[in-house]
Short mmCIF file of C-alpha atoms and ligand atoms in Angstrom, two decimals:
data_model
loop_
_atom_site.label_atom_id
_atom_site.label_comp_id
_atom_site.label_asym_id
_atom_site.label_seq_id
_atom_site.Cartn_x
_atom_site.Cartn_y
_atom_site.Cartn_z
CA UNK A 1 -13.60 14.53 84.73
CA UNK A 2 -14.34 13.57 81.11
CA UNK A 3 -15.18 9.86 80.74
CA UNK A 4 -14.70 9.53 77.01
CA UNK A 5 -11.65 7.26 77.31
CA UNK A 6 -12.62 3.68 78.14
CA UNK A 7 -9.34 1.80 77.75
CA UNK A 8 -5.73 2.79 78.40
CA UNK A 9 -2.60 0.95 77.29
CA UNK A 10 0.58 0.98 79.37
CA UNK A 11 4.09 0.03 78.26
CA UNK A 12 7.69 0.23 79.45
CA UNK A 13 10.37 1.07 76.92
CA UNK A 14 14.14 1.66 76.74
CA UNK A 15 16.46 0.77 79.63
CA UNK A 16 14.52 -0.63 82.59
CA UNK A 17 14.72 1.01 86.00
CA UNK A 18 13.62 0.08 89.52
CA UNK A 19 10.14 1.49 90.15
CA UNK A 20 8.75 0.67 86.71
CA UNK A 21 6.69 -2.19 88.15
CA UNK A 22 5.34 0.12 90.86
CA UNK A 23 4.38 2.62 88.15
CA UNK A 24 2.57 -0.05 86.09
CA UNK A 25 0.73 -1.10 89.25
CA UNK A 26 -0.31 2.47 89.87
CA UNK A 27 -1.55 2.97 86.30
CA UNK A 28 -3.54 -0.29 86.40
CA UNK A 29 -5.13 0.45 89.77
CA UNK A 30 -5.92 4.06 88.93
CA UNK A 31 -7.71 2.82 85.80
CA UNK A 32 -9.68 0.36 87.93
CA UNK A 33 -10.50 3.13 90.42
CA UNK A 34 -12.01 5.19 87.60
CA UNK A 35 -13.77 2.18 86.07
CA UNK A 36 -11.82 2.09 82.87
CA UNK A 37 -9.98 -0.84 81.36
CA UNK A 38 -6.22 -1.19 81.23
CA UNK A 39 -4.15 -3.18 78.77
CA UNK A 40 -0.50 -4.11 79.38
CA UNK A 41 1.63 -3.92 76.25
CA UNK A 42 4.62 -6.29 76.43
CA UNK A 43 8.14 -5.42 75.16
CA UNK A 44 7.44 -1.74 74.62
CA UNK A 45 6.70 -0.47 71.13
CA UNK A 46 7.76 -3.82 69.63
CA UNK A 47 4.92 -5.54 71.48
CA UNK A 48 2.55 -2.87 70.19
CA UNK A 49 3.58 -3.77 66.64
CA UNK A 50 3.13 -7.48 67.33
CA UNK A 51 -0.12 -7.12 69.28
CA UNK A 52 1.41 -8.54 72.45
CA UNK A 53 -1.31 -7.31 74.82
CA UNK A 54 -2.88 -8.49 78.06
CA UNK A 55 -5.83 -7.08 79.99
CA UNK A 56 -4.67 -6.04 83.46
CA UNK A 57 -6.89 -5.69 86.51
CA UNK A 58 -6.03 -4.63 90.04
CA UNK A 59 -5.14 -8.22 91.00
CA UNK A 60 -2.81 -8.66 88.01
CA UNK A 61 -0.37 -6.31 89.70
CA UNK A 62 -0.31 -7.89 93.17
CA UNK A 63 3.12 -8.25 94.76
CA UNK A 64 5.09 -6.25 92.22
CA UNK A 65 5.56 -2.93 94.05
CA UNK A 66 8.79 -4.32 95.53
CA UNK A 67 10.18 -5.87 92.34
CA UNK A 68 12.94 -4.41 90.18
CA UNK A 69 12.84 -4.56 86.38
CA UNK A 70 9.54 -4.48 84.53
CA UNK A 71 7.19 -7.45 84.28
CA UNK A 72 5.91 -6.01 80.99
CA UNK A 73 9.51 -6.32 79.68
CA UNK A 74 11.25 -3.59 77.78
CA UNK A 75 12.74 -3.26 74.32
CA UNK A 76 14.26 -0.74 71.94
CA UNK A 77 12.21 -1.23 68.75
CA UNK A 78 13.84 -0.43 65.40
CA UNK A 79 10.60 -1.24 63.58
CA UNK A 80 8.71 1.45 65.48
CA UNK A 81 11.09 3.98 63.92
CA UNK A 82 9.48 3.24 60.53
CA UNK A 83 6.05 4.60 59.44
CA UNK A 84 5.01 1.02 58.55
CA UNK A 85 5.85 -0.19 62.05
CA UNK A 86 3.90 2.63 63.68
CA UNK A 87 0.91 1.98 61.39
CA UNK A 88 0.86 -1.71 62.42
CA UNK A 89 1.04 -0.64 66.07
CA UNK A 90 -1.84 1.79 65.61
CA UNK A 91 -4.00 -0.81 63.84
CA UNK A 92 -3.43 -3.21 66.75
CA UNK A 93 -4.41 -0.63 69.34
CA UNK A 94 -7.58 0.25 67.44
CA UNK A 95 -8.46 -3.45 67.14
CA UNK A 96 -7.93 -3.86 70.88
CA UNK A 97 -10.02 -0.76 71.67
CA UNK A 98 -7.10 1.04 73.36
CA UNK A 99 -7.69 4.79 73.21
CA UNK A 100 -4.71 6.30 75.03
CA UNK A 101 -1.19 5.34 76.06
CA UNK A 102 0.97 5.69 79.15
CA UNK A 103 4.61 5.35 78.14
CA UNK A 104 7.09 4.64 80.94
CA UNK A 105 10.65 5.27 79.76
CA UNK A 106 13.25 7.83 78.79
CA UNK A 107 13.51 10.49 76.11
CA UNK A 108 13.81 7.98 73.24
CA UNK A 109 10.54 6.40 74.35
CA UNK A 110 8.90 9.82 74.61
CA UNK A 111 10.09 10.73 71.10
CA UNK A 112 8.33 7.60 69.80
CA UNK A 113 5.17 8.56 71.70
CA UNK A 114 5.17 12.08 70.35
CA UNK A 115 5.59 10.86 66.78
CA UNK A 116 2.76 8.40 67.30
CA UNK A 117 0.55 11.21 68.53
CA UNK A 118 1.48 13.45 65.60
CA UNK A 119 0.61 10.72 63.08
CA UNK A 120 -2.56 9.29 64.60
CA UNK A 121 -3.75 11.91 67.13
CA UNK A 122 -3.38 9.21 69.80
CA UNK A 123 -3.30 10.59 73.38
CA UNK A 124 0.06 9.90 75.06
CA UNK A 125 1.32 10.65 78.56
CA UNK A 126 4.90 9.88 79.63
CA UNK A 127 6.29 8.73 82.98
CA UNK A 128 10.07 9.27 83.29
CA UNK A 129 11.83 5.99 84.01
CA UNK A 130 15.62 5.82 83.86
CA UNK A 131 18.31 5.54 86.48
CA UNK A 132 20.29 8.36 84.81
CA UNK A 133 18.00 11.18 86.08
CA UNK A 134 18.61 13.04 82.84
CA UNK A 135 15.06 14.04 81.91
CA UNK A 136 13.97 17.64 81.94
CA UNK A 137 10.80 18.44 83.89
CA UNK A 138 11.38 16.23 86.91
CA UNK A 139 13.83 16.43 89.78
CA UNK A 140 13.84 12.63 89.98
CA UNK A 141 13.31 9.95 87.37
CA UNK A 142 12.04 6.54 88.46
CA UNK A 143 14.91 4.33 89.55
CA UNK A 144 17.45 7.08 90.17
CA UNK A 145 17.13 7.04 93.96
CA UNK A 146 17.38 3.24 94.04
CA UNK A 147 20.45 3.31 91.78
CA UNK A 148 22.12 5.88 94.06
CA UNK A 149 21.54 3.66 97.07
CA UNK A 150 22.83 0.61 95.21
CA UNK A 151 25.99 2.41 94.13
CA UNK A 152 26.69 3.77 97.61
CA UNK A 153 26.18 0.33 99.15
CA UNK A 154 28.60 -1.25 96.69
CA UNK A 155 31.23 1.47 97.08
CA UNK A 156 31.04 1.05 100.86
CA UNK A 157 32.03 -2.57 100.28
CA UNK A 158 34.80 -1.59 97.89
CA UNK A 159 36.06 0.82 100.53
CA UNK A 160 36.51 -2.05 102.99
CA UNK A 161 38.87 -3.87 100.69
CA UNK A 162 40.51 -0.67 99.39
CA UNK A 163 41.48 0.39 102.90
CA UNK A 164 42.65 -3.11 103.85
CA UNK A 165 45.15 -3.10 101.00
CA UNK A 166 45.97 0.63 100.79
CA UNK A 167 44.64 0.71 97.25
CA UNK A 168 43.21 3.26 94.88
CA UNK A 169 39.94 2.13 93.28
CA UNK A 170 38.55 3.58 90.07
CA UNK A 171 34.83 2.85 90.15
CA UNK A 172 32.90 3.30 86.92
CA UNK A 173 29.19 4.01 87.28
CA UNK A 174 26.45 4.39 84.66
CA UNK A 175 25.72 7.68 82.99
CA UNK A 176 26.56 7.89 79.30
CA UNK A 177 25.57 11.53 79.08
CA UNK A 178 24.77 12.51 82.64
CA UNK A 179 26.80 12.65 85.83
CA UNK A 180 23.97 12.68 88.38
CA UNK A 181 24.67 9.16 89.62
CA UNK A 182 28.43 9.72 89.77
CA UNK A 183 28.15 13.06 91.52
CA UNK A 184 25.58 12.18 94.15
CA UNK A 185 26.68 8.62 94.84
CA UNK A 186 30.28 9.85 94.80
CA UNK A 187 29.60 12.36 97.56
CA UNK A 188 27.45 9.84 99.43
CA UNK A 189 30.22 7.26 99.31
CA UNK A 190 32.96 9.73 100.21
CA UNK A 191 34.84 9.62 96.89
CA UNK A 192 38.17 11.37 96.54
CA UNK A 193 37.37 12.62 93.04
CA UNK A 194 34.32 12.44 90.78
CA UNK A 195 34.56 12.56 86.99
CA UNK A 196 31.39 13.41 85.05
CA UNK A 197 30.35 14.02 81.43
CA UNK A 198 29.17 17.59 82.06
CA UNK A 199 32.50 18.99 83.17
CA UNK A 200 36.01 18.47 81.84
CA UNK A 201 37.98 18.75 85.04
CA UNK A 202 41.18 17.63 83.32
CA UNK A 203 43.57 14.82 84.15
CA UNK A 204 45.99 17.26 85.79
CA UNK A 205 43.51 17.95 88.50
CA UNK A 206 43.04 14.26 89.19
CA UNK A 207 46.81 13.81 89.40
CA UNK A 208 47.16 16.79 91.76
CA UNK A 209 44.41 15.46 93.93
CA UNK A 210 46.01 12.02 94.16
CA UNK A 211 49.37 13.58 94.97
CA UNK A 212 47.76 15.65 97.71
CA UNK A 213 45.99 12.59 99.10
CA UNK A 214 49.24 10.76 99.61
CA UNK A 215 50.92 13.77 101.17
CA UNK A 216 48.06 14.34 103.60
CA UNK A 217 48.20 10.77 104.84
CA UNK A 218 45.40 9.03 102.96
CA UNK A 219 46.21 5.37 102.51
CA UNK A 220 43.37 4.43 100.17
CA UNK A 221 41.12 6.31 97.80
CA UNK A 222 37.99 5.91 95.71
CA UNK A 223 37.54 7.79 92.43
CA UNK A 224 34.04 7.62 90.94
CA UNK A 225 33.84 7.92 87.16
CA UNK A 226 30.71 8.24 85.03
CA UNK A 227 30.77 6.17 81.82
CA UNK A 228 30.66 9.29 79.68
CA UNK A 229 33.34 11.27 81.52
CA UNK A 230 35.51 13.70 79.59
CA UNK A 231 39.02 12.39 80.25
CA UNK A 232 39.11 10.79 76.79
CA UNK A 233 40.35 7.57 78.41
CA UNK A 234 38.34 4.56 79.41
CA UNK A 235 38.65 3.46 83.00
CA UNK A 236 41.35 0.85 82.23
CA UNK A 237 43.44 3.38 80.27
CA UNK A 238 43.01 5.72 83.20
CA UNK A 239 44.36 3.06 85.54
CA UNK A 240 47.47 2.71 83.34
CA UNK A 241 47.86 6.48 83.23
CA UNK A 242 47.64 6.82 87.02
CA UNK A 243 50.07 3.95 87.55
CA UNK A 244 52.58 5.39 85.10
CA UNK A 245 52.48 8.72 86.96
CA UNK A 246 52.39 7.21 90.44
CA UNK A 247 54.08 3.80 90.49
CA UNK A 248 53.57 3.74 94.26
CA UNK A 249 49.78 3.52 93.78
CA UNK A 250 48.23 0.05 93.67
CA UNK A 251 45.24 0.70 91.41
CA UNK A 252 42.18 -1.48 90.83
CA UNK A 253 39.19 -0.94 88.55
CA UNK A 254 35.60 -1.82 89.34
CA UNK A 255 32.95 -1.37 86.63
CA UNK A 256 29.58 -1.57 88.34
CA UNK A 257 27.57 -2.01 85.11
CA UNK A 258 24.01 -3.24 84.90
CA UNK A 259 23.70 -4.24 88.56
CA UNK A 260 22.94 -0.52 89.03
CA UNK A 261 19.70 -0.96 87.10
CA UNK A 262 18.42 -3.88 89.16
CA UNK A 263 17.11 -4.50 92.63
CA UNK A 264 14.09 -3.72 94.70
CA UNK A 265 13.03 -0.06 94.38
CA UNK A 266 13.63 2.27 97.31
CA UNK A 267 10.66 3.64 99.24
CA UNK A 268 11.20 6.97 97.48
CA UNK A 269 10.89 5.34 94.04
CA UNK A 270 7.82 3.35 95.06
CA UNK A 271 6.02 6.44 96.32
CA UNK A 272 7.08 8.47 93.27
CA UNK A 273 5.89 5.69 90.93
CA UNK A 274 2.52 5.56 92.70
CA UNK A 275 2.06 9.32 92.47
CA UNK A 276 3.14 9.52 88.82
CA UNK A 277 0.86 6.66 87.76
CA UNK A 278 -2.19 8.30 89.32
CA UNK A 279 -1.42 11.62 87.67
CA UNK A 280 -0.74 10.01 84.27
CA UNK A 281 -4.11 8.25 84.15
CA UNK A 282 -6.07 11.19 85.54
CA UNK A 283 -4.41 13.54 83.03
CA UNK A 284 -5.62 11.30 80.21
CA UNK A 285 -9.12 11.30 81.69
CA UNK A 286 -8.98 15.09 81.77
CA UNK A 287 -8.35 15.02 78.03
CA UNK A 288 -4.64 15.87 78.19
CA UNK A 289 -2.01 14.50 75.84
CA UNK A 290 1.68 14.99 75.03
CA UNK A 291 2.73 15.65 78.60
CA UNK A 292 5.19 14.02 80.92
CA UNK A 293 4.30 13.72 84.58
CA UNK A 294 7.20 14.54 86.87
CA UNK A 295 8.22 15.76 90.30
CA UNK A 296 9.01 19.46 90.67
CA UNK A 297 9.53 21.00 94.11
CA UNK A 298 8.01 17.83 95.56
CA UNK A 299 4.75 18.39 93.67
CA UNK A 300 3.59 16.29 90.74
CA UNK A 301 3.68 18.53 87.67
CA UNK A 302 3.12 18.24 83.93
CA UNK A 303 5.75 19.21 81.37
CA UNK A 304 5.08 19.12 77.61
CA UNK A 305 6.73 15.98 76.20
CA UNK A 306 8.57 18.07 73.64
CA UNK A 307 10.23 20.10 76.38
CA UNK A 308 11.00 16.97 78.40
CA UNK A 309 12.80 15.56 75.35
CA UNK A 310 14.63 18.72 74.29
CA UNK A 311 15.34 20.30 77.66
CA UNK A 312 18.62 19.71 79.46
CA UNK A 313 18.98 18.73 83.07
CA UNK A 314 21.77 20.58 84.80
CA UNK A 315 24.00 19.06 87.42
CA UNK A 316 24.17 20.99 90.66
CA UNK A 317 27.59 22.66 90.47
CA UNK A 318 27.54 23.34 94.18
CA UNK A 319 27.87 19.57 94.60
CA UNK A 320 31.22 19.68 92.80
CA UNK A 321 32.40 22.25 95.32
CA UNK A 322 31.09 20.18 98.23
CA UNK A 323 32.92 17.15 96.86
CA UNK A 324 36.14 19.22 96.60
CA UNK A 325 35.88 20.39 100.17
CA UNK A 326 35.11 16.90 101.45
CA UNK A 327 38.16 15.41 99.78
CA UNK A 328 40.65 17.70 101.50
O1 F6P B 401 19.97 4.90 79.91
C1 F6P B 401 20.33 4.27 81.08
C2 F6P B 401 21.62 3.57 80.98
O2 F6P B 401 21.69 2.94 82.20
C3 F6P B 401 22.91 4.34 80.71
O3 F6P B 401 23.48 4.99 81.81
C4 F6P B 401 23.81 3.27 80.17
O4 F6P B 401 24.85 3.79 79.43
C5 F6P B 401 22.85 2.49 79.34
O5 F6P B 401 21.60 2.58 79.99
C6 F6P B 401 23.20 1.07 79.08
O6 F6P B 401 22.21 0.53 78.25
P1 F6P B 401 22.13 -0.95 77.72
O7 F6P B 401 21.18 -1.67 78.58
O8 F6P B 401 21.65 -0.84 76.33
O9 F6P B 401 23.50 -1.53 77.81
#
């Protein structure tokens, strides 16, 4: 293993996700294991521009493996989008003696890292952190598994009240551009229908399904809707639409929102974070740059950052079929 790098910086950027703290912990401790220094960069790229740094040792990351959010804080920096901002950030890193970066975030964060590398030749390795699971080159992003469990737990609770009142609940979950949360949590929570951004299933189909539900004796139903679904109606307009077609339905809306991003990470996310952090640091020490570390076929694998940014994750269409069969 080459030992030329003596100090690594780590930051979290973009939307936070459960497991980010566990990933920071892993990066810090892997650095310590290899006798190199680690610097925490606060508030993502904005903190890099402002020189908001702190040396982190193995004891700085005690008791955070179980914590949601990111203790380094996260931000979406407009200034880092400018060459002047990136130059300031680079000057600060050089002053601090930081020689490589681990960026924990989503594709926007990776785009920033890639640009930074292109301009200054600075080694960058990405760790995918977002609850949306929409990053190419990994079967799971950090926080996705926790978010699924959170959503299922909440929908289970909604089901209790839905069935007590014979109601139809429209539950909106996160996923601006990706339906992974809606599809998997929807099946896990026994949803009647699942609406996702990747597939325009049409309102007709939803109406048919609701009609069928009534006729087959269902007294309550849950429909899970991803934020970016293709109905062209927001969840409240959808409620009005359903009620105007089926006045007999008592419809309620529940928008789960940012609670999906919080909470203690699942065991899966903690283990994934630990594995990804080790691989990120050791890849830097092997002289690699511009890669994302991810999970493919349960093995930790590297994907070029450019591919991770440009590639598309596909939803598993078989899951749509399974959901159809389950809602008979
Ligand atoms: O990117 C993750 C995500 O959770 C999306 O699903 C959601 O639309 C978005 O973040 C919300 O971001 P913000 O925190 O800016 O409201």
